[in-house]
Short mmCIF file of C-alpha atoms in Angstrom, two decimals:
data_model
loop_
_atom_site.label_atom_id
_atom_site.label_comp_id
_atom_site.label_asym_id
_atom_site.label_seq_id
_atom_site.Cartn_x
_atom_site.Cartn_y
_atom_site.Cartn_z
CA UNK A 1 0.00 0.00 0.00
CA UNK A 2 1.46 3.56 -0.75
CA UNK A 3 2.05 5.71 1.81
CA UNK A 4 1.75 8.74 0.06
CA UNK A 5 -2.22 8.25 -0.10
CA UNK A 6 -4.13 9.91 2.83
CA UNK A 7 -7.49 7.92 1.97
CA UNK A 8 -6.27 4.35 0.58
CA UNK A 9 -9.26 2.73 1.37
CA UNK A 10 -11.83 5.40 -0.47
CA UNK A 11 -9.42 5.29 -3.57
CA UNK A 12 -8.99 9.14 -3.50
CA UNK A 13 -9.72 11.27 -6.79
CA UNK A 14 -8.15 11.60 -10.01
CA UNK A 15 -4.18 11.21 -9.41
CA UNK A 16 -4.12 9.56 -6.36
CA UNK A 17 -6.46 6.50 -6.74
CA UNK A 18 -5.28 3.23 -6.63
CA UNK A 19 -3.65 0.92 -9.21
CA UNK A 20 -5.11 -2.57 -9.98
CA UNK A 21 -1.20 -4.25 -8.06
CA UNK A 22 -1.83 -1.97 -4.58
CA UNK A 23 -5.56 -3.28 -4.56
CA UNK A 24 -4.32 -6.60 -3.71
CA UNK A 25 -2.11 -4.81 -0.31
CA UNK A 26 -5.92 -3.82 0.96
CA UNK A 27 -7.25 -4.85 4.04
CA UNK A 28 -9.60 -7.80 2.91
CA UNK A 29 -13.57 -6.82 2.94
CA UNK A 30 -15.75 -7.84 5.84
CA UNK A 31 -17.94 -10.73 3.98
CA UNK A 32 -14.88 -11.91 3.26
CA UNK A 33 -13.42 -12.47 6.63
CA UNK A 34 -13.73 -15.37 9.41
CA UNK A 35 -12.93 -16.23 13.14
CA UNK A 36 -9.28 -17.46 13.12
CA UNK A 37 -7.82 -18.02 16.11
CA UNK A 38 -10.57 -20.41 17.77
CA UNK A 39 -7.53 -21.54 20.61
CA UNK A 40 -7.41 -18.21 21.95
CA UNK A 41 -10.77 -17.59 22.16
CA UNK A 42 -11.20 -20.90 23.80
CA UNK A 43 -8.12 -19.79 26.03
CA UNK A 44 -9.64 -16.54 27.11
CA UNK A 45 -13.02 -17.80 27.87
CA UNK A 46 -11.56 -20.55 30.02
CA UNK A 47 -9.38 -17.44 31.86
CA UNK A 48 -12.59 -15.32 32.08
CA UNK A 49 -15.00 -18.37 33.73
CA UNK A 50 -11.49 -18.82 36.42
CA UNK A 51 -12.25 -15.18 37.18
CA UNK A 52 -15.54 -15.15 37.99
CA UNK A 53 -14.81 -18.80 40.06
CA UNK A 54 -12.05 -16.30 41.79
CA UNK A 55 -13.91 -13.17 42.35
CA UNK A 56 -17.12 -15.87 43.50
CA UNK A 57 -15.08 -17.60 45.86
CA UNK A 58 -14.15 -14.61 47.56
CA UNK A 59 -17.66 -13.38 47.77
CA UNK A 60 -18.65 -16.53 49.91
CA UNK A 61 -17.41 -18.35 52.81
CA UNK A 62 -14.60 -20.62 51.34
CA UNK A 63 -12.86 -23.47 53.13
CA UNK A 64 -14.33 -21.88 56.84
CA UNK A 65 -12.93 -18.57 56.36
CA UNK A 66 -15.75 -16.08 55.89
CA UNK A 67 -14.29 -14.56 52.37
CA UNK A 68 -14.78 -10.74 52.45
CA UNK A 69 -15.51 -10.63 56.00
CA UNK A 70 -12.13 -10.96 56.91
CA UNK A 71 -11.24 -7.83 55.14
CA UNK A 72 -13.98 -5.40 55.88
CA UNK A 73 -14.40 -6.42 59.37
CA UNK A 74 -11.62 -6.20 62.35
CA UNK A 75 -10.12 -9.60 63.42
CA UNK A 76 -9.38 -10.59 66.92
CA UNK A 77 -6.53 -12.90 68.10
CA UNK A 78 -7.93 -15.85 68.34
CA UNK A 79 -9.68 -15.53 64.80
CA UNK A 80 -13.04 -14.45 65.31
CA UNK A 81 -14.95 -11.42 63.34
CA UNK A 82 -15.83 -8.76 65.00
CA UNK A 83 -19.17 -7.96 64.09
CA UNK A 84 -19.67 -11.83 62.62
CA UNK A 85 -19.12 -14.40 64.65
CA UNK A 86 -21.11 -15.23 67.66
CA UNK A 87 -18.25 -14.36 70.42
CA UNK A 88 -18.40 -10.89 69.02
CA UNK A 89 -21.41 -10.10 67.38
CA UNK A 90 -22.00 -7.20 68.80
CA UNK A 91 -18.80 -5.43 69.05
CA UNK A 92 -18.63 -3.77 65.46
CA UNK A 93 -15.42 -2.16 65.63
CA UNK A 94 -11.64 -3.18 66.10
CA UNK A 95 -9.64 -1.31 68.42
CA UNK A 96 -6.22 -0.39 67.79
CA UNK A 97 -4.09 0.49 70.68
CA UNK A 98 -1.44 3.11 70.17
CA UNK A 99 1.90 1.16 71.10
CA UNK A 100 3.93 4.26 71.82
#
């Protein structure tokens, strides 16, 4: 394809439209085209549906450890949620003491 051409694909006017040899250098037309690389696709669909199993799994309470919970929520010592679990249900907060 030339490079001097600012419109290859509309074949410009006059002077600047294309020759019959850089027709064949043009992108090929849509009815034309197909799905090629069926591997990747398959690849990337497989890599989005581990995602969601991911992003799922730390949504819910996974192998006894309550998922998000232990993120949003203070933790004591021994493990429990505050806020969550039944030792501390109703303490909401976590309390950090100021060791200086």
């Amino acid at each position: 394809m030339s490079s001097h051409l600012k419109e290859p694909l509309s074949g410009g006017t006059g002077a600047e439209r294309l020759a019959s040899h850089e027709l064949e250098d043009l992108p090929t037309p849509l009815h034309q085209r197909k799905f090629s690389d069926v591997m990747f696709c398959l690849l990337f669909v497989l890599f989005w549906c581990g995602m969601l199993f991911l992003a799922g799994a730390a949504f819910t309470s996974t192998g006894g450890v309550n998922g998000y919970e232990r993120l949003t929520n203070g933790v004591q010592y021994d493990g429990a949620i505050c806020g969550v679990d039944d030792a501390v249900l109703k303490k909401d907060y976590l309390y950090w003491p100021n060791p200086a």
